Short mmCIF file of C-alpha atoms in Angstrom, two decimals:
data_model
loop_
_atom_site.label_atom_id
_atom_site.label_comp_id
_atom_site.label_asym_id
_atom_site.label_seq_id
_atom_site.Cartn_x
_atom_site.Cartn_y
_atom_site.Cartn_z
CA UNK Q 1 0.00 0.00 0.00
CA UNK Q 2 3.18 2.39 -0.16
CA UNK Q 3 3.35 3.41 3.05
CA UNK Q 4 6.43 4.22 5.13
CA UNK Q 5 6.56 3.42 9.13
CA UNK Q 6 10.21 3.92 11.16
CA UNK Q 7 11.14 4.41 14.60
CA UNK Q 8 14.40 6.10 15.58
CA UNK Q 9 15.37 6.86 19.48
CA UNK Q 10 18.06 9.40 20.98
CA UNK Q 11 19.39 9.80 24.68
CA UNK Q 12 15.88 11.90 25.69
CA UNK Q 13 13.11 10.65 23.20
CA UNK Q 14 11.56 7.97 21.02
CA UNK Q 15 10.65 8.88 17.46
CA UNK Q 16 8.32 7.83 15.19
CA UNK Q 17 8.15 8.75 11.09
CA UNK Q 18 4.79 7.69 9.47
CA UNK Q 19 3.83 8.71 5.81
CA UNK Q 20 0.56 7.27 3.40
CA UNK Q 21 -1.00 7.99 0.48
CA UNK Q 22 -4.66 9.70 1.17
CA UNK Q 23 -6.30 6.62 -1.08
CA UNK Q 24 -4.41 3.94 1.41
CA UNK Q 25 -4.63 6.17 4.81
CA UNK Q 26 -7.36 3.73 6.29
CA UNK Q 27 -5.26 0.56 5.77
CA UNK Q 28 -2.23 2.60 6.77
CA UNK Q 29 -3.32 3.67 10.15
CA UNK Q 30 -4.90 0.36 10.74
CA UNK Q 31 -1.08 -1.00 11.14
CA UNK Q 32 0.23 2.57 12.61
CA UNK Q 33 -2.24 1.44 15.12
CA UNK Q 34 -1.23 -2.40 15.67
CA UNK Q 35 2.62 -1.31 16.51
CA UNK Q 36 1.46 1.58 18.71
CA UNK Q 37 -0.99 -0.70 20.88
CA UNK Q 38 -0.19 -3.87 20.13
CA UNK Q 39 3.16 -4.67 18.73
CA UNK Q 40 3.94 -8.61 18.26
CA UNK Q 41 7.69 -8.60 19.21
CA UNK Q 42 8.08 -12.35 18.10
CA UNK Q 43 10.87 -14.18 19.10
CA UNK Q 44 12.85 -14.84 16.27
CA UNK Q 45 12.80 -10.86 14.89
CA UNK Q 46 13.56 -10.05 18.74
CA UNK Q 47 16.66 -12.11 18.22
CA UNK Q 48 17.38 -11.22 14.98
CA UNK Q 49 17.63 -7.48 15.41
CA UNK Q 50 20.02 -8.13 18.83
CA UNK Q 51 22.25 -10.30 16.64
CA UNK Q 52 22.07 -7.35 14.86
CA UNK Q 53 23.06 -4.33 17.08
CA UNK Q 54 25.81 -7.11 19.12
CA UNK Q 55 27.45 -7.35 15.42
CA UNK Q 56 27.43 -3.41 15.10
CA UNK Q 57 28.72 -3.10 18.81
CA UNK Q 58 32.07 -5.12 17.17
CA UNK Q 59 31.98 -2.97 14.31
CA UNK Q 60 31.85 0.51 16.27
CA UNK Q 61 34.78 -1.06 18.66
CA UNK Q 62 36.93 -0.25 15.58
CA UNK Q 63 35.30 2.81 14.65
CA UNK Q 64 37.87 5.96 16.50
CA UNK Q 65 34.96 8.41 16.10
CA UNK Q 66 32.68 5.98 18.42
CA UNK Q 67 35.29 5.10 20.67
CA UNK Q 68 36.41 8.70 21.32
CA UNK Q 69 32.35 10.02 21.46
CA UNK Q 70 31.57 6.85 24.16
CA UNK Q 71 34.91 7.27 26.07
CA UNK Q 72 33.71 11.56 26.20
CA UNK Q 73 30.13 10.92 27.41
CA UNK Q 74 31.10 8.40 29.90
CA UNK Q 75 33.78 10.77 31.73
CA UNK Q 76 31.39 13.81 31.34
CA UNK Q 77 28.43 12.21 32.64
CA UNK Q 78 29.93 9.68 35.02
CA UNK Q 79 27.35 7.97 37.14
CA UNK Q 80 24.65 9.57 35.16
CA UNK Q 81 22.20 7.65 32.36
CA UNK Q 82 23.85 10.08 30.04
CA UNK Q 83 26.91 8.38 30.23
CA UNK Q 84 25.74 4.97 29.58
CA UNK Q 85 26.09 3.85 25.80
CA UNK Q 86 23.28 4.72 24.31
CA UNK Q 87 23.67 1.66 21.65
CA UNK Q 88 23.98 -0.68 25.32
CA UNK Q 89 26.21 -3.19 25.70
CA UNK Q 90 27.04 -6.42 24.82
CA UNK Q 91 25.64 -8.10 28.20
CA UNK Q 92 23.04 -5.51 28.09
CA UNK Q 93 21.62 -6.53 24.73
CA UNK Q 94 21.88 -9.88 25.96
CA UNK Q 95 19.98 -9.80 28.72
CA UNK Q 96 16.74 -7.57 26.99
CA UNK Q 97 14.05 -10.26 26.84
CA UNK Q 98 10.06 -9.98 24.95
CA UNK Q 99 8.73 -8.87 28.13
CA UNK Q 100 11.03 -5.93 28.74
CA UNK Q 101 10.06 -4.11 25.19
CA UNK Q 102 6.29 -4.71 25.79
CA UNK Q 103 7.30 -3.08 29.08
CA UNK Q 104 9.12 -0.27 27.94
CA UNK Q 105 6.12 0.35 25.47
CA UNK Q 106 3.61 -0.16 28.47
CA UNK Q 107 5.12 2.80 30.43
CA UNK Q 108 6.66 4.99 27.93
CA UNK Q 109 3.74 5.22 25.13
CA UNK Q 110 1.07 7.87 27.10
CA UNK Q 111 -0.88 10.54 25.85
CA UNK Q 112 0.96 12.98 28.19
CA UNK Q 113 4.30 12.99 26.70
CA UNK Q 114 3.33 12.56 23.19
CA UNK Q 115 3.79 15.28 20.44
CA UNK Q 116 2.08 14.41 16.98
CA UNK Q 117 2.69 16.60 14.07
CA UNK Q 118 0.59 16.49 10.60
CA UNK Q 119 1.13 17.40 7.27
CA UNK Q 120 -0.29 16.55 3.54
CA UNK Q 121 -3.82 16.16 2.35
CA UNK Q 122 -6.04 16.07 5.21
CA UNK Q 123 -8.29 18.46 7.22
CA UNK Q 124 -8.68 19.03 10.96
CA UNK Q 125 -12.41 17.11 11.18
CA UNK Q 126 -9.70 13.65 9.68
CA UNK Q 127 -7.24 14.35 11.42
CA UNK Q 128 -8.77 14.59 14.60
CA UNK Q 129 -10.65 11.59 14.06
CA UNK Q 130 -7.17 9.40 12.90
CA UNK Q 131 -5.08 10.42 15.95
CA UNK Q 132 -7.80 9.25 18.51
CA UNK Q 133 -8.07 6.04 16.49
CA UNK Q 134 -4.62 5.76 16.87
CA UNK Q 135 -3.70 6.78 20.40
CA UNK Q 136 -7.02 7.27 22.18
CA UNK Q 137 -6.55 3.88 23.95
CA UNK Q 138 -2.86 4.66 25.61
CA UNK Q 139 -2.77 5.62 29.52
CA UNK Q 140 -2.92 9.35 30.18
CA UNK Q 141 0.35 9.85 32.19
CA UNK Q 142 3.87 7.23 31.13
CA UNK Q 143 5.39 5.84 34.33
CA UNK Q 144 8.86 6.93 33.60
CA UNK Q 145 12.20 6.75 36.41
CA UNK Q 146 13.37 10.74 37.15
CA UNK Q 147 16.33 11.89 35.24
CA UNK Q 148 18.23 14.69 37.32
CA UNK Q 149 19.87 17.80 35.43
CA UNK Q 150 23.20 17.48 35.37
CA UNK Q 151 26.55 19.29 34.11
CA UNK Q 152 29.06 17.28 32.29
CA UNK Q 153 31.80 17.37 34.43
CA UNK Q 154 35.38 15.45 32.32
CA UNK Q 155 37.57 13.49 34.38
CA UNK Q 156 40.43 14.91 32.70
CA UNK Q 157 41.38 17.47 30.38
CA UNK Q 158 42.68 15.24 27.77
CA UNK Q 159 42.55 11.40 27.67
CA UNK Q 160 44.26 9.45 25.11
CA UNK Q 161 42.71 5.93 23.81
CA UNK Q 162 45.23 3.72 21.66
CA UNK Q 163 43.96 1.91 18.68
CA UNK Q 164 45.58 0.17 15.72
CA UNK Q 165 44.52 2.54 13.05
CA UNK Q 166 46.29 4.86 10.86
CA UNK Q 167 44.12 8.39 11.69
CA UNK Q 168 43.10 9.69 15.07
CA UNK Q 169 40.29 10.93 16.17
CA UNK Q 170 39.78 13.84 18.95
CA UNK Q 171 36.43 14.40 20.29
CA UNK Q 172 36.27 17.65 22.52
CA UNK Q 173 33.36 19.54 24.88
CA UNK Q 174 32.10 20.78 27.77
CA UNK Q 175 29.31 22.70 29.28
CA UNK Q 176 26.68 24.72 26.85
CA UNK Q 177 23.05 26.56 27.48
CA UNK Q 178 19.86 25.02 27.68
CA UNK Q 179 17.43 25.21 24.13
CA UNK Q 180 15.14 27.77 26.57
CA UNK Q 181 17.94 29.87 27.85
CA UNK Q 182 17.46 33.59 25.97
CA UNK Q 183 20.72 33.37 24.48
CA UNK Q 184 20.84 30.08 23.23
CA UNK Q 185 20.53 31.82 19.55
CA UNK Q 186 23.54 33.82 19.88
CA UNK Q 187 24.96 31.10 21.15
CA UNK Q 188 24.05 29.13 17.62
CA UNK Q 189 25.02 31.82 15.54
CA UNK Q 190 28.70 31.85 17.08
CA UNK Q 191 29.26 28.34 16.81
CA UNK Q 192 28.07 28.40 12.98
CA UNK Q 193 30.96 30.78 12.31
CA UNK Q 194 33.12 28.95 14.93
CA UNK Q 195 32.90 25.34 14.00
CA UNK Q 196 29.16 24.59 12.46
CA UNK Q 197 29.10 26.39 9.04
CA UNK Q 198 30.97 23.77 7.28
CA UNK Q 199 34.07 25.51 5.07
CA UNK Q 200 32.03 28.74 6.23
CA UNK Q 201 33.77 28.43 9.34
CA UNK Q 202 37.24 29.03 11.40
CA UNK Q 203 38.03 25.70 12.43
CA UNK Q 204 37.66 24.73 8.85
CA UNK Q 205 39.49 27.82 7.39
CA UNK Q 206 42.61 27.66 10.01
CA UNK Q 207 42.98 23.81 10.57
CA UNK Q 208 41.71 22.24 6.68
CA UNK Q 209 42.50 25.46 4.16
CA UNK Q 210 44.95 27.04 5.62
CA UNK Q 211 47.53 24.28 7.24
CA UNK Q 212 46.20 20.87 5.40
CA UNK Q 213 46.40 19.51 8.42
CA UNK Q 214 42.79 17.45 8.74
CA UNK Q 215 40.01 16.37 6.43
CA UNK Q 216 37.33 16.94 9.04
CA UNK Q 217 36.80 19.61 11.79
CA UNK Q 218 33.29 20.51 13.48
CA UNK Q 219 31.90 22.07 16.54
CA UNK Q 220 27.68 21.73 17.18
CA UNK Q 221 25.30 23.01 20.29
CA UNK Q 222 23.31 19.24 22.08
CA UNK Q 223 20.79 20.50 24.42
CA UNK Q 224 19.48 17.75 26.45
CA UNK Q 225 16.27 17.36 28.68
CA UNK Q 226 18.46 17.20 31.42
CA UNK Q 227 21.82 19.12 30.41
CA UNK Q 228 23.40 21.36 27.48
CA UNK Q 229 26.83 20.26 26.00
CA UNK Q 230 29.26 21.91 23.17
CA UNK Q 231 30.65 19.24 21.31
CA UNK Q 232 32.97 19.04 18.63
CA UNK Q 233 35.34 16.90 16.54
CA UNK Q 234 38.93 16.83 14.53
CA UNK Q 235 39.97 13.71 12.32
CA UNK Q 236 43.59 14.12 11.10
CA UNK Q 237 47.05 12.22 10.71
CA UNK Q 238 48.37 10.77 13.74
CA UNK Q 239 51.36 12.59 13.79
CA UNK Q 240 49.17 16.20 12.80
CA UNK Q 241 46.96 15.44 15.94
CA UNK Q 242 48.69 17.45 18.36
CA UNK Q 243 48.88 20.56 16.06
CA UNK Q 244 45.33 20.31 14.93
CA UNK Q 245 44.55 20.41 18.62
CA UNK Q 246 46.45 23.58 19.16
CA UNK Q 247 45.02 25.33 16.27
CA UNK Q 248 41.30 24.23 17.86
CA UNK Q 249 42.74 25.94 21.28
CA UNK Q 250 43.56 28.80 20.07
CA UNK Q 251 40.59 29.39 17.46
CA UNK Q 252 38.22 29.32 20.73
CA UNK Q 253 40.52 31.34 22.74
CA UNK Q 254 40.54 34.31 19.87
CA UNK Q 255 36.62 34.21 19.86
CA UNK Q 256 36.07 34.44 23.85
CA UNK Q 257 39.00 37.50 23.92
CA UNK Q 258 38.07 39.16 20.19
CA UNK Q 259 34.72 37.86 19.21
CA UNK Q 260 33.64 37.73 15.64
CA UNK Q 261 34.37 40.59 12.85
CA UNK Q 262 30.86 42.49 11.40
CA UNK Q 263 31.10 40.53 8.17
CA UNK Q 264 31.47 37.05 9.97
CA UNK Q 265 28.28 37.69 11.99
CA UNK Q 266 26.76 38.96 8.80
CA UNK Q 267 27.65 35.84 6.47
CA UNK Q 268 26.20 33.37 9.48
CA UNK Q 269 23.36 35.17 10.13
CA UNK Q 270 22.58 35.75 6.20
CA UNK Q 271 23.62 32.03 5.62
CA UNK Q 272 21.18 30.71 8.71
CA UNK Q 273 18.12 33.38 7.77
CA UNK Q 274 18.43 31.82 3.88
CA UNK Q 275 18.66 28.34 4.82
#
């Protein structure tokens, strides 16, 4: 009936992409409805998608970038659920049965914490009408575990990981703003012409064009439910680590003392206002 149904999930929420054709939408939300109520979890696609994410847990063991994001989250938030893996573990996948996913659904899935957004050929008298169909029947209020704000807090100021590879990876961070704090927009627009404009921006300009010295440089705002962190991220030569790192230092410490010129605030705000 050429419809599309997909379920992604991040450290704070569980999403959920659903898209019909207007001539199929009845048939369509009939099995919208099934997985939102009444999902099947059988045993053999239960173990089929674990042998699944255990195989990609080897894989990312190999992967620097995963290694040196993991290793960053779990010294930031130490002791915290955002320090745990969010892809779990290999004894944690293991030991997920049938009854803990109709669980998770049971107390998670409530009309209280859900968000529904519409778009395409249908009015408000249909749409009303579809979204009751499909979630009138879940509990009011989810009985979800407290999560408590929380800083991230590093260990150390730099940790170093060995692996048998020919290109290291650095992941660096610390504490940002919150989404709601008023200047959480600033905020955006420096780290566009920092780190998050692409070749737009310094850490691309001094470290890549100017000095060769790595493929890939980024910076990015990740405000949590429960905490705010700048992130960011250099891939280079081994032996052009330590001089990538210095560049990165020193690019932050001339926008804290200097700030941006007039025409880099311009281009990012011109860029971000266009796109």
């Amino acid at each position: 009936i050429a419809m599309r149904m997909s379920f992604e999930d991040s450290k704070d929420f569980l999403y959920g992409s659903f898209e019909t054709l207007s001539e199929n939408r009845k048939a369509a939300v009939e099995l919208l409805k099934l997985v939102v109520n009444k999902p099947r979890f059988d045993n053999e696609a239960v173990e089929r998608i674990r042998s699944q994410l255990i195989a990609s847990l080897a894989y990312a063991k190999r992967d620097p970038n995963k290694v040196a994001s993991e290793h960053w989250f779990a010294s930031a938030f130490a002791g915290h659920p955002y320090g745990r893996p969010s892809n779990g573990t290999e004894e944690s996948l293991a030991a997920i049965k049938r009854d803990d996913l109709e669980a998770y659904r049971r107390n998670t899935f409530a009309k209280a914490n859900l968000r529904v957004v519409v778009v395409g050929d249908i009015n408000a008298k249909e749409m009303s009408d579809m979204l009751d169909d499909i979630f009138g029947t879940l509990p009011d209020k989810p009985k979800l575990t407290a999560v408590s704000n929380v800083d991230p807090k590093p260990k150390t100021k730099q940790t170093v990981i060995d692996m048998p590879v020919p290109q290291s990876v650095a992941v660096f961070g610390g504490l940002s703003i919150s989404r709601q704090d008023k200047d959480f927009m600033p905020a955006f627009v420096l780290n566009h012409l920092l780190g998050g404009g692409g070749f737009a921006s310094r850490l691309m300009e001094e470290v890549r064009e100017k000095r060769g010295l790595a493929y890939s440089v980024y910076s990015y705002l990740q405000p949590f439910r429960a905490s705010s962190v700048f992130l960011g991220g250099v891939a280079t030569k081994n032996e052009e680590m330590a001089q990538s790192l210095d560049v990165i230092r020193a690019e932050f410490k001339r926008a804290v003392e200097t700030g941006p010129t007039q025409q880099e605030l311009d281009n990012a705000k011109s860029y971000l206002t266009g796109s």
